[in-house]
Coordinates of C-alpha atoms and ligand atoms in Angstrom, one line a residue:
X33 CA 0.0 0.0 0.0
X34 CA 1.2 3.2 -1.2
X35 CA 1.2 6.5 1.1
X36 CA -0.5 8.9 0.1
X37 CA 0.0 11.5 2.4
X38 CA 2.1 11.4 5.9
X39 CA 1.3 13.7 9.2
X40 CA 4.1 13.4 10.8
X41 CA 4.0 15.5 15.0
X42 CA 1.4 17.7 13.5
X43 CA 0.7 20.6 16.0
X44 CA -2.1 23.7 15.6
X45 CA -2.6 26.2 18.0
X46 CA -4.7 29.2 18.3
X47 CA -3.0 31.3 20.9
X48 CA -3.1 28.8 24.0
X49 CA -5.1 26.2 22.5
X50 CA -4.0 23.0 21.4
X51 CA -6.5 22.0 18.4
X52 CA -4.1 19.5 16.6
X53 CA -2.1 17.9 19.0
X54 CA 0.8 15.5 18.0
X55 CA -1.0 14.2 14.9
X56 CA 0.4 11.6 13.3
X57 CA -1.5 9.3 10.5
X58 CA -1.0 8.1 6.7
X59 CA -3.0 8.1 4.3
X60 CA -2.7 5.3 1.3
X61 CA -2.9 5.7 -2.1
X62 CA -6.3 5.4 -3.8
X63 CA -8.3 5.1 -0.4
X64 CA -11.1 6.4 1.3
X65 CA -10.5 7.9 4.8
X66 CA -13.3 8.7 6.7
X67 CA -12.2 11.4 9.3
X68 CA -15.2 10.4 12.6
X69 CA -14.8 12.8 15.9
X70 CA -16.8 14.6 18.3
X71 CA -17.9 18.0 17.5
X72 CA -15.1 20.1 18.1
X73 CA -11.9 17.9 18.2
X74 CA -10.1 19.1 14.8
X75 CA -11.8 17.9 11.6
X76 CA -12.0 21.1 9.9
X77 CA -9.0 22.4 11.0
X78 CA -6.9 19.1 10.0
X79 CA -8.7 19.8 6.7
X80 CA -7.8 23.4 6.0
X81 CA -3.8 22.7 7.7
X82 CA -3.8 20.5 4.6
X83 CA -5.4 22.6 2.2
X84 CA -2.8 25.2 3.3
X85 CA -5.4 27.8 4.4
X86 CA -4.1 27.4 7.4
X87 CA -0.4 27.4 8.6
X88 CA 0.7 24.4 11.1
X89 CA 2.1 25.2 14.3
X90 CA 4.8 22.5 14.2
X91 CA 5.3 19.3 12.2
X92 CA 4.9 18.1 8.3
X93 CA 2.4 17.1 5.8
X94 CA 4.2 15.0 3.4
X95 CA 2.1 14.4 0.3
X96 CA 4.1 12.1 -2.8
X97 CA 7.1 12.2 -0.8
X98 CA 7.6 15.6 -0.6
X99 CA 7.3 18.4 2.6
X100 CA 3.9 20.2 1.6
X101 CA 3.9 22.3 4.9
X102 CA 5.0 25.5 3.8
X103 CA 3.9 25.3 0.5
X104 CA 0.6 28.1 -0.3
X105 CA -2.5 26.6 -1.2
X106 CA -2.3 26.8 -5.2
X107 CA 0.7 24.9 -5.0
X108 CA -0.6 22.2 -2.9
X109 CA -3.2 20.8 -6.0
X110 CA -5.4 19.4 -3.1
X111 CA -9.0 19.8 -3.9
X112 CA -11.5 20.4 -1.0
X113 CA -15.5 20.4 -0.8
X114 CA -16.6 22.7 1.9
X115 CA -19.7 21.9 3.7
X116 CA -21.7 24.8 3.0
X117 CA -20.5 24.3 -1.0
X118 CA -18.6 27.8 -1.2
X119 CA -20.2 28.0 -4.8
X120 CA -19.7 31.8 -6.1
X121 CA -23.2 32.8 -6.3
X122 CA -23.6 35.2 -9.4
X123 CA -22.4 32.6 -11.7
X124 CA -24.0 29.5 -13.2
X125 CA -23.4 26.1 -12.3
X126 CA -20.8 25.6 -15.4
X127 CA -19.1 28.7 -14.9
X128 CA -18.6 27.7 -11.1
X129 CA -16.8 24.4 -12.5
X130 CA -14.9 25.5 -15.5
X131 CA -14.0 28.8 -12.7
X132 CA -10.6 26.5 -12.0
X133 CA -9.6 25.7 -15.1
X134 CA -10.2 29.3 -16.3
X135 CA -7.8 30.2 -13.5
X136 CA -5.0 27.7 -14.6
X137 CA -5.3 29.2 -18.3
X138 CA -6.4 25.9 -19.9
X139 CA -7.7 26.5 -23.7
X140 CA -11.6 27.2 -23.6
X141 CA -12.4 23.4 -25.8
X142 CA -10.4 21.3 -23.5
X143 CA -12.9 23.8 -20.4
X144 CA -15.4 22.5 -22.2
X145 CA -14.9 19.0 -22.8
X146 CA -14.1 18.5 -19.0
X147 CA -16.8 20.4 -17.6
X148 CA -19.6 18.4 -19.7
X149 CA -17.2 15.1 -19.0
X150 CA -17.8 15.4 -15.5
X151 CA -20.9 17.0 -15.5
X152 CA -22.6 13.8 -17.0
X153 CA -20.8 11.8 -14.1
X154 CA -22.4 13.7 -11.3
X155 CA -25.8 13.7 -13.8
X156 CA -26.0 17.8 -13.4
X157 CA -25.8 18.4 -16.9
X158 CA -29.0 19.7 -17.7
X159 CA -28.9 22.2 -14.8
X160 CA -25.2 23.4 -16.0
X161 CA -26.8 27.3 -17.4
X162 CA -28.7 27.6 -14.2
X163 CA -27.8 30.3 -11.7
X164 CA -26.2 28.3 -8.7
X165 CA -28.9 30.2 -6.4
X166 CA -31.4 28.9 -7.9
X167 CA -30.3 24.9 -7.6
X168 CA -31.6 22.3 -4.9
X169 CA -28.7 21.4 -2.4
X170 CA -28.0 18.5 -3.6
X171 CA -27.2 20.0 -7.1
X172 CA -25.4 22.2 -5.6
X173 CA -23.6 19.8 -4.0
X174 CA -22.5 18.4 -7.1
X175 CA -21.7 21.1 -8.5
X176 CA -19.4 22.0 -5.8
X177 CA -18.1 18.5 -6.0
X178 CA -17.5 18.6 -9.5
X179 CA -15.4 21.9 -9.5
X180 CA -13.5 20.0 -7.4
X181 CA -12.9 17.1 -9.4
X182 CA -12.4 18.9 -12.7
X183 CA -9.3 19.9 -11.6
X184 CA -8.1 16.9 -11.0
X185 CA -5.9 16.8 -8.0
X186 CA -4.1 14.9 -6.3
X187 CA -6.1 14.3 -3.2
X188 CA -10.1 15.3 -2.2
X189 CA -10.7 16.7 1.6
X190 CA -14.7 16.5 2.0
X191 CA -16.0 18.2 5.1
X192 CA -19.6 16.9 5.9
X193 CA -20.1 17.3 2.0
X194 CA -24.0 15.7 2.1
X195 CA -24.6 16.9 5.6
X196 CA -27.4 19.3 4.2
X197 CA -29.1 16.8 1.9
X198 CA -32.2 14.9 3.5
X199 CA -32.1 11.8 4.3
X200 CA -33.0 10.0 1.1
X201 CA -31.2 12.4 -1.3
X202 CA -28.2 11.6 1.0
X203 CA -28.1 7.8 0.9
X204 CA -28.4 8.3 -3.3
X205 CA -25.7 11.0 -3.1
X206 CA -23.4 8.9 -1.2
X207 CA -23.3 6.2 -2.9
X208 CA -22.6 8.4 -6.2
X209 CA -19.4 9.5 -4.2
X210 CA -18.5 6.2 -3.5
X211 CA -18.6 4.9 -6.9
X212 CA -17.3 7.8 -8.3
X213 CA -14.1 7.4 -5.7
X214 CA -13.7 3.9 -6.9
X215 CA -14.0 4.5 -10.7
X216 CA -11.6 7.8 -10.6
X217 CA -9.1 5.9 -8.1
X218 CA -8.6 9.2 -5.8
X219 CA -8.0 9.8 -2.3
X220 CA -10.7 10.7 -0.5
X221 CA -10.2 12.3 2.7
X222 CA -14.4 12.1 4.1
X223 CA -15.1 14.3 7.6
X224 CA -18.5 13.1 8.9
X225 CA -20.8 12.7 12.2
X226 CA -22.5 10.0 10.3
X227 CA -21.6 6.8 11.7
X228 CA -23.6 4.9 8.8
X229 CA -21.7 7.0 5.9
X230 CA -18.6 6.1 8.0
X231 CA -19.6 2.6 8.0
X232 CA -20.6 2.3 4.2
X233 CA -18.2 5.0 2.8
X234 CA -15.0 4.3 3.9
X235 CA -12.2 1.9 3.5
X236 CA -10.9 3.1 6.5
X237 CA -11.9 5.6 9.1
X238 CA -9.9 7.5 11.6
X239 CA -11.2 8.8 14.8
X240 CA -9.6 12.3 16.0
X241 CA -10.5 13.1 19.6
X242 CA -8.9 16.2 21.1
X243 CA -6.9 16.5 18.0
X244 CA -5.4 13.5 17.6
X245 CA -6.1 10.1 16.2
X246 CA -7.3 7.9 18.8
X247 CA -7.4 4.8 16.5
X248 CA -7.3 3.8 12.9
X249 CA -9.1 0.9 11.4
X250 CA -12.0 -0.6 9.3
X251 CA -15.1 0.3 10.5
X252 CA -15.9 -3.1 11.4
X253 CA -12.6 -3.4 13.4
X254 CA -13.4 0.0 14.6
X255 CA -16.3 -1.8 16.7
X256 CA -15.1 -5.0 17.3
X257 CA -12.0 -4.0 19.2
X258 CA -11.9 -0.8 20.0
X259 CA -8.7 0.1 21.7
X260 CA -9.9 1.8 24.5
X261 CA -13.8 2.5 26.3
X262 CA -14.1 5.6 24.6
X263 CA -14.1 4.4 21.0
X264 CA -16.3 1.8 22.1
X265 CA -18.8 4.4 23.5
X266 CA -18.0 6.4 20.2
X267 CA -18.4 3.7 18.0
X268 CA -21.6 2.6 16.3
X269 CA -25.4 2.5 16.5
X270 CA -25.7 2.1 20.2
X271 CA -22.7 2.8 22.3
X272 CA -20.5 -0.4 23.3
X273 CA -22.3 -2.2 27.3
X274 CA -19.7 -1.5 29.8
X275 CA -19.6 -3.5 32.9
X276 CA -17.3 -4.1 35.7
X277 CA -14.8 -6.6 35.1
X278 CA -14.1 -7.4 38.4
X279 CA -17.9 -8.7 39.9
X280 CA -17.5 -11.2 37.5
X281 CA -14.2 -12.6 38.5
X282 CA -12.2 -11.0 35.5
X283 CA -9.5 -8.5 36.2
X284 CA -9.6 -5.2 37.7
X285 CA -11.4 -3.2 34.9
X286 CA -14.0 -2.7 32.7
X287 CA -15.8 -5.8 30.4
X288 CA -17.2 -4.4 27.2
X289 CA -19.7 -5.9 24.7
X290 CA -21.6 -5.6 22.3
X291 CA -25.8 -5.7 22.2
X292 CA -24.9 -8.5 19.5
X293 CA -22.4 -10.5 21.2
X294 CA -24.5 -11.8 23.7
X295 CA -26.7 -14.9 23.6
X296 CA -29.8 -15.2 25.6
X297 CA -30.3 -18.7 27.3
X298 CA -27.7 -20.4 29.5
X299 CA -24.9 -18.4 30.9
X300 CA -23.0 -16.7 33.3
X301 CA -24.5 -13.3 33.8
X302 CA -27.5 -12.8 35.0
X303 CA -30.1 -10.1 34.9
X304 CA -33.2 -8.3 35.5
X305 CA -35.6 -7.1 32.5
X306 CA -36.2 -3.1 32.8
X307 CA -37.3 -2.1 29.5
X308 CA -37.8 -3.9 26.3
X309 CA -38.0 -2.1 23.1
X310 CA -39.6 -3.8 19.7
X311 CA -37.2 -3.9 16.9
X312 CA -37.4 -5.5 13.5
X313 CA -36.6 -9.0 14.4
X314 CA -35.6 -8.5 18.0
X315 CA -35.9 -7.3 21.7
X316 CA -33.2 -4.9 22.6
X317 CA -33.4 -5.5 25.8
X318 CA -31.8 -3.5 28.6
X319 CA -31.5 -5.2 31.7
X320 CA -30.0 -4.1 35.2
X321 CA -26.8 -7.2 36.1
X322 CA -27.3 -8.9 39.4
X323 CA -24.3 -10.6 40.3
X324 CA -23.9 -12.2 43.4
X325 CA -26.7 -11.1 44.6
X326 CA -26.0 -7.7 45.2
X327 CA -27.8 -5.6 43.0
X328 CA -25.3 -3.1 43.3
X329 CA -23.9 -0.5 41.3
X330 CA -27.2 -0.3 39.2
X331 CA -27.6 2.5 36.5
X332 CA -31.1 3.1 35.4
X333 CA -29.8 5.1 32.9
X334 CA -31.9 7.6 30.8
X335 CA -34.2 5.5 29.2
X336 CA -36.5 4.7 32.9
X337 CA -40.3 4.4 32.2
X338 CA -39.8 4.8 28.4
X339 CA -40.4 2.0 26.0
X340 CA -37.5 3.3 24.1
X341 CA -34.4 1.3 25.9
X342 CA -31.5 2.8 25.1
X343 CA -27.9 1.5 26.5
X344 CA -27.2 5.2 27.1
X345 CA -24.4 7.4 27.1
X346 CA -21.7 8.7 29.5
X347 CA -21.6 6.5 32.9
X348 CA -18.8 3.2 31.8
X349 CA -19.0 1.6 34.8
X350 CA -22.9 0.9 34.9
X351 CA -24.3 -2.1 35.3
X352 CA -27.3 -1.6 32.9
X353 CA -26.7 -3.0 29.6
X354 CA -28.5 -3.6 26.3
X355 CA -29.0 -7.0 24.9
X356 CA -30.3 -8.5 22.1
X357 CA -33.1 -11.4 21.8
X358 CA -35.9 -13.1 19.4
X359 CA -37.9 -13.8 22.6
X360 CA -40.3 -11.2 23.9
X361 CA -39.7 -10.8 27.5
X362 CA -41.6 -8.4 29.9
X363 CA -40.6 -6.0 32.3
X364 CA -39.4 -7.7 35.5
X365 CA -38.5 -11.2 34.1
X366 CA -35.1 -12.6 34.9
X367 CA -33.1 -13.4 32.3
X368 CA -29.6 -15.7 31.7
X369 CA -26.7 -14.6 28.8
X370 CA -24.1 -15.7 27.9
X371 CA -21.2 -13.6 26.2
X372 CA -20.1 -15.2 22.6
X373 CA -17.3 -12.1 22.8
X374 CA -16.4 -9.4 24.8
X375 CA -13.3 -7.4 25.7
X376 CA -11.2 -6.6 28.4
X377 CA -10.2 -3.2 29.6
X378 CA -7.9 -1.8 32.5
X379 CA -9.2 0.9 35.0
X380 CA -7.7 3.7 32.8
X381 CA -9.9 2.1 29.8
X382 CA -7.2 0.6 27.8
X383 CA -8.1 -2.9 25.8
X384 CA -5.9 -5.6 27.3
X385 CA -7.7 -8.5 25.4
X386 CA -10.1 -9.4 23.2
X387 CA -11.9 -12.5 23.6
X388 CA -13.6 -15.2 21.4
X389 CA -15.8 -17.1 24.1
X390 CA -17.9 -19.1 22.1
Ligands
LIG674 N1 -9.6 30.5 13.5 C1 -9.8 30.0 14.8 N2 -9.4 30.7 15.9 C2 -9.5 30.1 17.1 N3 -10.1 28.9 17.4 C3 -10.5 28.2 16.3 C4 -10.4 28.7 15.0 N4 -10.9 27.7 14.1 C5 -11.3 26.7 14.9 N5 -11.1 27.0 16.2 C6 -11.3 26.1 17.3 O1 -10.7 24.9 17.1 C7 -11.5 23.8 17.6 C8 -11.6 22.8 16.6 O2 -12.4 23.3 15.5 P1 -12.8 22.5 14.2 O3 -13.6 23.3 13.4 O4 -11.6 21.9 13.6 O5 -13.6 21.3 14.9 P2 -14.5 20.1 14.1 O6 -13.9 18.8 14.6 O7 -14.4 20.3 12.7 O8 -15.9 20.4 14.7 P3 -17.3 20.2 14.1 O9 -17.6 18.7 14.1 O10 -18.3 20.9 14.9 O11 -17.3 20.7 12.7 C9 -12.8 24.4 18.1 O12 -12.7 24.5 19.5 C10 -12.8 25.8 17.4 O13 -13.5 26.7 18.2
LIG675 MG1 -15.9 20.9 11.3

């Protein structure tokens, strides 16, 4: 695998604070990267330190082998699609695409040629004399994405690029992008919130938190063994069950599953049905552990006298957790699990272990 792009002790400050913080990651040739953090942690920022917009604090951006850092903007060839488009409004849609080629003095037929080219890609080309004000925003969307691609550089940053679509128009627009990725052969540098365009998008994604990167992975190994309890409560549909290792004669430390991993019938934790909630095929059940007896520790959580059970956020240590099961089961029943999988963290919420129990 090819390197696309190297961070390599990546700082950013503004005045005292630290937004990128000993950064380091690479980026390979031809991949998607989905960029996943909290609101807040660096996204944009890592984005526009790349873009050259804005200058780093300390450390390199390495791009083809060679030191980008210091480099301005137009000599970077680094395309990237802003989230609210940044379309220049008193100009059509084509005139907003052709705009960088006009700028880099290419000959008005080969304008041409690539404009409609890509235009017929991103299937904008009947809306190509139309004011950009006057477009939907997911035409402007492509617009914005295709004056990006027409220029054809080396690497695509995308911040939150289908964030303003609704919901359907998004799940059509993203998987244009993704086969568009896969057909050009770019790099794709992706910032979302969405976990599911994370999880269908990328090829890999990396998750930032207080500016820098936390883990790196597939998605899927991303929620199977995330390094530490905060990835796992950061990671997927429903945050990752945390419960204390220790009542259940595992080390010092935190046990984490998932609603998945655990099979009701036979096993060694037991439990107390709080809530149900009805899903497609099965009962998410949350249920409040009772381990040797003592029904200690117990976290209601946030979803008490709701029918929406939810394995909540925030508290690791609880002892409430979310399970999953054909069966129906009411409030109050007592039920048996057994963990297929789970993982092993230390008291500072490191993973020690993964485990295969089945
Ligand atoms: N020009 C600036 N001057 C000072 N602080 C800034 C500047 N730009 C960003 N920040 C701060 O840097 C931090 C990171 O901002 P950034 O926009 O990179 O976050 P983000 O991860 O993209 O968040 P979001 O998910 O909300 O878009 C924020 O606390 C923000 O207030
Ligand atoms: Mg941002």
């Amino acid at each position: 695998m090819n390197v696309k792009m190297k961070y390599e002790n990546v700082y950013k400050y503004y005045k005292s604070s630290k937004i990128l913080n000993k950064l380091d990651l690479e980026i390979y040739d031809g991949e998607f990267l989905v960029i996943l953090g909290p609101s807040g942690t660096g996204k944009t920022t890592l984005l526009r330190v790349t873009v050259g917009i804005e200058d780093l604090t300390a450390g390199k951006i390495i791009m083809d082998g060679v030191d980008i850092s210091k480099l301005p903007p137009n000599k970077r060839n680094i395309a990237m699609v802003f989230q609210n488009y940044a379309l220049y409004p008193n100009m059509t849609a084509y005139q907003n695409i052709a705009f960088p080629l006009k700028m880099a003095r290419k000959p008005r037929s080969e304008i041409k040629k690539k404009v409609s080219e890509i235009s017929e890609t991103l299937k904008i080309a009947e809306v190509l004399e139309k004011n950009v004000t006057l477009l939907s925003g997911g035409q402007k969307q492509r617009v914005a994405l295709a004056r990006a691609l027409v220029r054809d550089p080396k690497i695509f940053l995308l911040d939150e690029p289908l964030s303003n679509l609704d919901a359907r128009v998004r799940v059509v627009a993203r998987s244009e992008l993704k086969k568009i990725q896969k057909e050009l052969g770019h790099t794709f540098v992706y910032v979302t919130h969405d976990q599911s365009e994370a999880g269908s998008l990328s090829d890999r994604v990396a998750i930032l938190r207080s500016g820098r990167i936390e883990q790196i992975g597939t998605y899927e190994e991303l929620l199977d063994e995330p390094r530490s309890t905060w990835v796992g409560d950061f990671i997927g549909d429903h945050p990752m069950n945390f419960i204390n290792g220790e009542k259940f004669g595992l080390p010092k430390g935190t046990l984490g599953f998932r609603d998945s991993w655990a099979t009701i019938g036979d096993g060694e934790i037991s439990g107390t049905v709080e809530l149900c909630q009805l899903g497609e095929e099965s009962y998410h059940i949350q249920c409040s552990i009772d381990s040797s007896g003592a029904n200690q520790d117990i976290d209601y959580g946030e979803g008490e006298n709701s029918s929406e059970a939810s394995t909540g956020t925030g508290n690791f240590r609880r002892s409430t957790v979310g399970v999953r099961s054909s069966k129906k089961y009411a409030v109050g029943d007592r039920i048996r699990f057994h963990l297929d999988k789970f993982n092993v963290y230390d008291p500072e919420g490191k993973l020690i272990e993964s485990v295969n129990a089945k």
